[in-house]
Short mmCIF file of C-alpha atoms in Angstrom, two decimals:
data_model
loop_
_atom_site.label_atom_id
_atom_site.label_comp_id
_atom_site.label_asym_id
_atom_site.label_seq_id
_atom_site.Cartn_x
_atom_site.Cartn_y
_atom_site.Cartn_z
CA MET A 1 82.88 -23.40 -35.08
CA ASN A 2 80.52 -22.80 -37.20
CA SER A 3 77.15 -24.06 -38.21
CA SER A 4 78.22 -26.70 -40.48
CA ASP A 5 80.15 -28.26 -38.09
CA PHE A 6 76.49 -29.57 -37.06
CA ILE A 7 74.00 -29.52 -39.75
CA LYS A 8 74.23 -32.20 -41.99
CA ASP A 9 71.66 -29.97 -44.52
CA LEU A 10 72.61 -26.17 -44.72
CA ASN A 11 69.79 -26.23 -47.12
CA LEU A 12 66.63 -27.30 -44.82
CA VAL A 13 68.08 -24.30 -43.06
CA GLU A 14 67.93 -19.89 -43.68
CA VAL A 15 71.61 -19.31 -42.78
CA LEU A 16 71.22 -15.67 -40.79
CA SER A 17 74.44 -14.82 -39.17
CA ASP A 18 77.79 -17.08 -39.17
CA ASN A 19 75.85 -18.60 -35.45
CA PHE A 20 72.15 -17.95 -36.06
CA VAL A 21 70.39 -20.16 -38.24
CA VAL A 22 66.51 -20.80 -38.60
CA GLU A 23 64.93 -24.31 -39.79
CA ARG A 24 63.09 -23.93 -43.07
CA THR A 25 59.60 -25.91 -41.99
CA TYR A 26 58.98 -26.92 -38.31
CA THR A 27 56.01 -27.62 -36.46
CA GLY A 28 55.64 -26.08 -32.68
CA LYS A 29 55.48 -23.03 -30.79
CA TYR A 30 56.60 -22.38 -27.44
CA ALA A 31 56.23 -19.29 -25.88
CA ASP A 32 55.97 -17.90 -21.56
CA LEU A 33 55.96 -14.28 -23.25
CA SER A 34 54.56 -12.11 -25.63
CA ASP A 35 56.21 -11.13 -29.41
CA GLU A 36 56.23 -7.51 -27.84
CA LYS A 37 57.00 -8.19 -24.47
CA GLU A 38 60.50 -10.20 -25.76
CA ALA A 39 60.92 -8.01 -28.44
CA GLU A 40 60.66 -4.79 -25.59
CA MET A 41 62.97 -6.66 -23.72
CA ILE A 42 66.26 -7.09 -27.07
CA SER A 43 65.68 -3.14 -27.29
CA LEU A 44 66.36 -3.33 -23.70
CA MET A 45 69.29 -5.18 -23.07
CA SER A 46 71.26 -2.92 -25.72
CA ASN A 47 71.36 -0.02 -23.69
CA LYS A 48 71.04 -1.79 -19.59
CA HIS A 49 72.90 -5.00 -17.73
CA TRP A 50 70.38 -8.59 -18.87
CA ARG A 51 69.71 -9.12 -15.04
CA GLU A 52 68.40 -5.24 -14.67
CA VAL A 53 66.13 -5.75 -17.45
CA ILE A 54 64.95 -8.96 -15.68
CA ALA A 55 64.47 -7.51 -12.43
CA GLU A 56 62.52 -4.70 -13.94
CA SER A 57 60.25 -6.78 -15.94
CA PHE A 58 59.46 -9.83 -13.61
CA GLN A 59 60.79 -9.08 -10.37
CA GLU A 60 57.78 -7.46 -8.62
CA LYS A 61 54.81 -8.30 -11.34
CA SER A 62 55.94 -12.07 -12.35
CA PRO A 63 57.82 -13.15 -8.90
CA TRP A 64 57.86 -16.82 -10.48
CA LEU A 65 59.16 -16.99 -13.67
CA TYR A 66 61.61 -13.99 -12.48
CA ARG A 67 63.47 -16.55 -9.60
CA ILE A 68 62.88 -19.54 -12.00
CA ILE A 69 65.26 -17.10 -15.03
CA ALA A 70 67.77 -16.09 -11.97
CA ASP A 71 68.63 -18.62 -9.69
CA ALA A 72 71.89 -19.84 -9.61
CA GLY A 73 70.04 -23.31 -8.79
CA ARG A 74 69.16 -23.78 -12.25
CA PRO A 75 71.91 -25.01 -13.68
CA MET A 76 73.38 -26.81 -10.36
CA PHE A 77 73.50 -30.19 -12.25
CA LEU A 78 75.76 -29.36 -14.77
CA ASP A 79 78.52 -29.92 -11.87
CA MET A 80 77.12 -33.30 -11.71
CA LEU A 81 78.06 -34.30 -14.87
CA ASP A 82 80.96 -35.65 -16.63
CA ILE A 83 81.06 -32.90 -19.30
CA PRO A 84 84.23 -33.37 -21.58
CA LYS A 85 85.39 -29.64 -22.22
CA ASN A 86 86.23 -28.52 -25.46
CA GLY A 87 83.19 -30.49 -26.67
CA LEU A 88 79.87 -29.90 -28.70
CA TYR A 89 76.62 -29.71 -26.50
CA LEU A 90 72.99 -29.01 -27.32
CA ASP A 91 70.90 -27.54 -25.23
CA VAL A 92 67.61 -28.33 -26.12
CA GLY A 93 64.49 -25.79 -25.30
CA SER A 94 67.55 -22.96 -24.27
CA GLY A 95 65.08 -20.75 -23.56
CA TRP A 96 67.14 -18.01 -21.09
CA GLY A 97 70.01 -19.45 -21.53
CA GLN A 98 71.02 -21.24 -17.55
CA VAL A 99 72.80 -23.86 -19.13
CA CYS A 100 73.51 -23.15 -22.77
CA ILE A 101 75.65 -20.56 -21.28
CA PRO A 102 77.77 -22.27 -18.64
CA LEU A 103 77.61 -24.95 -21.46
CA GLY A 104 79.70 -22.18 -23.74
CA ARG A 105 82.79 -21.51 -21.18
CA LEU A 106 83.20 -24.98 -21.56
CA GLY A 107 83.43 -25.67 -25.55
CA ASN A 108 80.84 -25.28 -28.45
CA SER A 109 77.25 -24.79 -27.11
CA VAL A 110 74.37 -25.33 -29.49
CA ALA A 111 71.10 -23.23 -28.23
CA LEU A 112 68.21 -24.96 -29.98
CA ASP A 113 64.66 -22.73 -29.16
CA LEU A 114 60.82 -22.82 -31.17
CA THR A 115 61.18 -18.76 -30.26
CA PHE A 116 63.12 -16.81 -32.49
CA ASN A 117 62.83 -13.41 -30.73
CA ARG A 118 63.75 -15.75 -27.45
CA LEU A 119 66.85 -16.38 -29.03
CA ASN A 120 67.42 -12.83 -29.41
CA ILE A 121 67.25 -12.11 -25.98
CA LEU A 122 69.68 -15.17 -25.05
CA ARG A 123 72.03 -13.71 -28.04
CA SER A 124 72.18 -10.31 -25.98
CA ILE A 125 72.41 -11.77 -22.38
CA ALA A 126 75.24 -14.33 -23.98
CA ASN A 127 77.12 -11.30 -25.92
CA GLN A 128 76.79 -9.49 -22.28
CA GLU A 129 78.53 -12.27 -20.54
CA LYS A 130 81.28 -12.47 -23.38
CA VAL A 131 79.94 -15.90 -24.45
CA SER A 132 80.06 -17.34 -27.29
CA LEU A 133 77.29 -19.81 -28.68
CA GLN A 134 75.35 -21.04 -32.08
CA TYR A 135 71.94 -20.35 -32.11
CA ALA A 136 69.45 -22.81 -34.13
CA GLN A 137 65.58 -22.25 -33.83
CA GLY A 138 63.69 -25.28 -35.10
CA ASN A 139 61.77 -28.68 -33.89
CA PHE A 140 64.28 -31.13 -32.29
CA LEU A 141 62.20 -33.67 -34.12
CA SER A 142 62.80 -32.38 -37.42
CA PHE A 143 66.54 -30.64 -37.36
CA PRO A 144 68.79 -31.79 -39.51
CA PHE A 145 72.11 -32.43 -36.95
CA ILE A 146 74.76 -34.35 -38.13
CA GLU A 147 74.41 -38.00 -36.05
CA LYS A 148 77.19 -38.84 -33.52
CA SER A 149 78.21 -34.97 -33.22
CA PHE A 150 77.33 -34.28 -30.18
CA ASP A 151 79.20 -35.13 -26.99
CA THR A 152 75.96 -33.81 -24.58
CA ILE A 153 72.60 -33.63 -25.37
CA ILE A 154 70.47 -31.54 -22.62
CA PHE A 155 66.58 -31.52 -21.99
CA ASN A 156 66.27 -29.82 -19.34
CA GLY A 157 62.46 -29.23 -18.85
CA SER A 158 62.18 -29.67 -22.20
CA LEU A 159 61.39 -33.22 -23.19
CA GLU A 160 58.13 -33.31 -20.99
CA TRP A 161 57.10 -30.30 -23.83
CA ILE A 162 58.52 -31.87 -27.49
CA GLY A 163 55.19 -33.36 -28.65
CA VAL A 164 53.88 -29.42 -28.89
CA GLY A 165 52.16 -29.53 -32.28
CA ARG A 166 51.87 -33.32 -32.79
CA GLU A 167 49.65 -34.81 -35.54
CA LYS A 168 46.04 -35.35 -34.56
CA GLY A 169 46.36 -38.63 -32.97
CA THR A 170 49.69 -39.26 -32.08
CA SER A 171 50.23 -40.09 -28.32
CA ILE A 172 53.20 -37.73 -26.51
CA ARG A 173 54.79 -40.85 -25.27
CA LYS A 174 55.41 -41.65 -29.05
CA VAL A 175 57.16 -38.46 -29.60
CA GLN A 176 59.37 -38.14 -26.76
CA ILE A 177 60.03 -41.65 -27.42
CA ASP A 178 60.65 -40.49 -31.01
CA ALA A 179 63.23 -37.45 -29.65
CA LEU A 180 65.22 -39.53 -27.59
CA LYS A 181 65.55 -42.05 -30.37
CA LYS A 182 67.08 -39.27 -32.30
CA ALA A 183 69.27 -37.90 -29.33
CA ASN A 184 70.61 -41.39 -29.56
CA ASP A 185 71.56 -40.93 -33.12
CA LEU A 186 73.58 -37.69 -32.96
CA LEU A 187 75.56 -38.11 -29.42
CA LYS A 188 79.02 -39.53 -30.11
CA PRO A 189 79.98 -43.70 -29.27
CA ASP A 190 79.95 -41.73 -25.40
CA GLY A 191 78.44 -38.97 -25.43
CA MET A 192 75.66 -38.32 -22.70
CA ILE A 193 72.41 -37.30 -22.56
CA TYR A 194 70.57 -36.06 -19.79
CA ILE A 195 67.02 -35.05 -18.91
CA GLY A 196 65.23 -32.60 -16.08
CA ILE A 197 62.13 -33.60 -15.22
CA GLU A 198 59.14 -33.51 -12.84
CA ASN A 199 57.65 -37.25 -11.82
CA SER A 200 54.79 -38.17 -12.69
CA MET A 201 53.78 -39.91 -9.16
CA GLY A 202 55.47 -36.96 -7.32
CA LEU A 203 54.57 -36.75 -3.24
CA LYS A 204 53.20 -33.39 -3.65
CA TYR A 205 51.21 -34.29 -6.73
CA ILE A 206 49.01 -37.31 -5.17
CA LEU A 207 48.56 -35.09 -2.35
CA GLY A 208 46.59 -32.74 -4.66
CA THR A 209 49.82 -30.22 -5.97
CA GLU A 210 48.31 -29.12 -9.18
CA ASP A 211 50.87 -30.27 -12.18
CA ASP A 212 52.91 -27.83 -13.36
CA HIS A 213 52.28 -27.79 -16.45
CA THR A 214 48.22 -27.36 -16.69
CA GLY A 215 47.43 -26.60 -13.10
CA LEU A 216 45.53 -29.53 -12.85
CA GLN A 217 45.05 -31.13 -9.39
CA TYR A 218 45.48 -35.43 -9.21
CA HIS A 219 46.47 -35.12 -13.17
CA THR A 220 49.81 -35.79 -13.44
CA PHE A 221 50.05 -40.13 -12.88
CA LEU A 222 46.61 -40.38 -15.33
CA GLU A 223 46.76 -42.62 -17.89
CA GLU A 224 47.92 -40.52 -20.78
CA ARG A 225 44.31 -40.95 -22.49
CA ILE A 226 42.36 -40.40 -19.63
CA ALA A 227 44.78 -36.91 -18.70
CA GLU A 228 43.97 -35.97 -22.68
CA ASN A 229 40.34 -36.16 -21.92
CA ASN A 230 40.61 -34.70 -18.26
CA PHE A 231 42.98 -31.69 -20.08
CA GLN A 232 39.95 -31.53 -22.84
CA THR A 233 37.10 -31.34 -19.96
CA GLN A 234 38.35 -29.03 -18.04
CA GLY A 235 38.06 -26.72 -21.03
CA LYS A 236 42.06 -26.58 -20.90
CA GLY A 237 42.56 -26.52 -24.19
CA GLU A 238 41.94 -29.53 -27.48
CA GLN A 239 45.19 -30.96 -27.27
CA LEU A 240 47.25 -31.70 -23.72
CA PRO A 241 50.09 -29.80 -24.30
CA SER A 242 52.73 -31.70 -21.83
CA LYS A 243 53.17 -35.35 -20.04
CA THR A 244 55.67 -36.41 -17.39
CA TRP A 245 56.02 -40.18 -16.03
CA SER A 246 56.97 -42.49 -13.01
CA LEU A 247 60.39 -43.68 -12.22
CA GLU A 248 59.96 -46.47 -13.63
CA GLU A 249 57.70 -45.56 -16.97
CA TYR A 250 61.09 -43.68 -17.78
CA LYS A 251 63.03 -46.59 -17.15
CA GLU A 252 61.14 -48.46 -19.56
CA MET A 253 61.32 -45.18 -22.16
CA ILE A 254 64.64 -45.01 -22.53
CA SER A 255 64.82 -48.71 -23.07
CA GLU A 256 63.19 -48.45 -25.63
CA SER A 257 64.52 -45.48 -27.43
CA GLY A 258 68.17 -48.09 -27.13
CA LEU A 259 69.24 -46.06 -24.45
CA GLU A 260 70.44 -46.97 -21.03
CA LEU A 261 70.34 -45.34 -17.49
CA GLU A 262 72.87 -44.42 -15.84
CA LYS A 263 72.57 -43.06 -12.88
CA VAL A 264 68.79 -41.47 -11.15
CA TYR A 265 68.78 -38.80 -8.75
CA GLY A 266 65.75 -37.37 -6.77
CA CYS A 267 65.87 -33.04 -7.42
CA PHE A 268 64.53 -31.31 -4.72
CA PRO A 269 62.48 -29.14 -4.25
CA ASP A 270 62.52 -29.39 -8.26
CA TYR A 271 64.81 -29.70 -11.24
CA LYS A 272 63.90 -25.68 -12.29
CA LEU A 273 65.15 -25.33 -8.99
CA ILE A 274 67.39 -27.65 -7.22
CA ARG A 275 68.78 -27.41 -3.54
CA GLN A 276 69.08 -30.87 -3.16
CA MET A 277 70.13 -33.54 -5.55
CA ILE A 278 70.07 -37.12 -3.61
CA ASP A 279 71.90 -40.29 -5.29
CA LEU A 280 68.58 -42.24 -5.62
CA ARG A 281 70.63 -45.24 -4.13
CA PHE A 282 70.43 -43.53 -1.18
CA ILE A 283 68.13 -41.91 -0.67
CA ASN A 284 66.22 -44.06 1.53
CA GLU A 285 68.63 -43.79 3.90
CA GLU A 286 69.37 -40.03 3.43
CA LEU A 287 65.63 -39.32 4.56
CA ILE A 288 65.80 -42.36 7.10
CA ASN A 289 68.92 -40.69 9.17
CA GLY A 290 66.55 -37.45 8.83
CA THR A 291 67.76 -35.07 5.55
CA PRO A 292 65.02 -32.56 5.57
CA VAL A 293 63.37 -32.13 1.80
CA THR A 294 62.09 -29.10 0.72
CA GLU A 295 58.48 -28.79 -1.61
CA HIS A 296 56.74 -25.92 -3.61
CA VAL A 297 54.68 -25.05 -6.22
CA GLY A 298 55.84 -25.81 -9.47
CA ILE A 299 53.38 -23.15 -10.71
CA SER A 300 54.08 -20.40 -8.02
CA GLY A 301 56.53 -21.56 -6.04
CA GLU A 302 54.95 -21.17 -3.37
CA ASP A 303 55.83 -23.46 -0.09
CA ILE A 304 54.08 -26.67 0.16
CA ASP A 305 51.29 -26.99 3.31
CA ARG A 306 52.17 -28.60 5.78
CA PRO A 307 55.60 -29.29 5.53
CA LEU A 308 56.28 -31.34 9.10
CA GLU A 309 54.20 -33.87 7.30
CA LEU A 310 55.44 -34.18 3.82
CA HIS A 311 58.23 -34.72 5.74
CA ALA A 312 57.27 -37.23 7.63
CA MET A 313 55.74 -39.08 4.57
CA TYR A 314 58.95 -39.18 3.07
CA LYS A 315 60.22 -40.69 6.50
CA VAL A 316 57.78 -43.49 6.38
CA LEU A 317 58.46 -44.32 2.84
CA ALA A 318 62.10 -44.69 2.84
CA LYS A 319 61.29 -47.12 5.77
CA ASN A 320 59.83 -48.59 3.16
CA LYS A 321 62.44 -48.53 0.64
CA ILE A 322 60.01 -46.96 -1.47
CA ALA A 323 61.35 -42.96 -1.35
CA GLN A 324 62.75 -42.79 -5.00
CA TYR A 325 59.74 -43.28 -5.96
CA PHE A 326 57.61 -40.14 -4.60
CA CYS A 327 60.09 -37.11 -5.22
CA PRO A 328 59.58 -34.33 -6.65
CA SER A 329 61.87 -34.04 -9.96
CA TYR A 330 64.29 -36.88 -11.48
CA ALA A 331 67.67 -35.33 -12.46
CA LEU A 332 68.27 -38.71 -15.17
CA ILE A 333 71.78 -39.43 -16.75
CA ILE A 334 71.68 -41.82 -19.98
CA ARG A 335 73.97 -43.14 -22.15
CA LYS A 336 74.59 -45.46 -25.48
CA ARG A 337 73.33 -48.56 -24.57
CA GLY A 338 76.76 -50.72 -23.71
CA HIS A 339 78.67 -47.48 -22.35
CA SER A 340 76.62 -46.60 -19.45
CA ASN A 341 79.19 -47.03 -15.95
CA GLY A 342 75.72 -49.07 -14.45
CA THR A 343 75.87 -47.29 -11.47
CA ILE A 344 71.99 -47.47 -10.75
#
């Protein structure tokens, strides 16, 4: 496989190698490390196993980031998906490769990321894991992918950030819907989209736990215009970088994008480090029967205070048949309209 198999206009990208391309013009930037730190890690991985480098870099200094990178729960959702073998898959916001590397063992996996050095780190990891990937640097919204080419498109922790670098005055919601519409165009007729994302109405957020993306309390469930103002007033920056939504709001966005929601799981403690994926059709029954759930603070990984009280609240919500609206995160399985099994 090479880049011409999924890029419709090679004039819009710079081909660095047979498996690495860079979009010539795009907007947006996302990074949780400095360029210098990423370059240092790339150098270290030339002589050490990547897990050793990750541990030395983060296990003590940034234990939460270390868990996010190294924890086996990150790609757990892949076991719940009907992914065709030997297909073409796109991981939007591929990061450290916890998703695109397992996909690369199934078929042809394209890692898309905004950051050049992060893709180079991923390439070092994939080479050590003996997994062949295609690497694409650029913005999903503008990258020249071939339409109707992908079997599976993954937004695992990336749809909420898709509005970074948007034009002033443009809402995050609009950009997210544009991204979903583009994903619809890129899917094969029987293809699938997966989204792992927080629930803005998660019980922990209502009780005061900080937003995973801004660190602000009582923020996730605000209307976008109010959330933008809150972000600016708190001195966090000029432009709200991300936005999550409630279950019904996700359903509306998916429908507006010409897509159809097939199935939803509630993810505990969240989609980042999954320990439980509970089908929303059965979540009230499971919680009433005493299925224990765990939650943590999304910006630090620390346990939520008062877990017994939280569990008691979930049981009451379940008895009222509304617990599905208060999960910390969702796993959304989406198909083209008319191609869903309609199990939700």
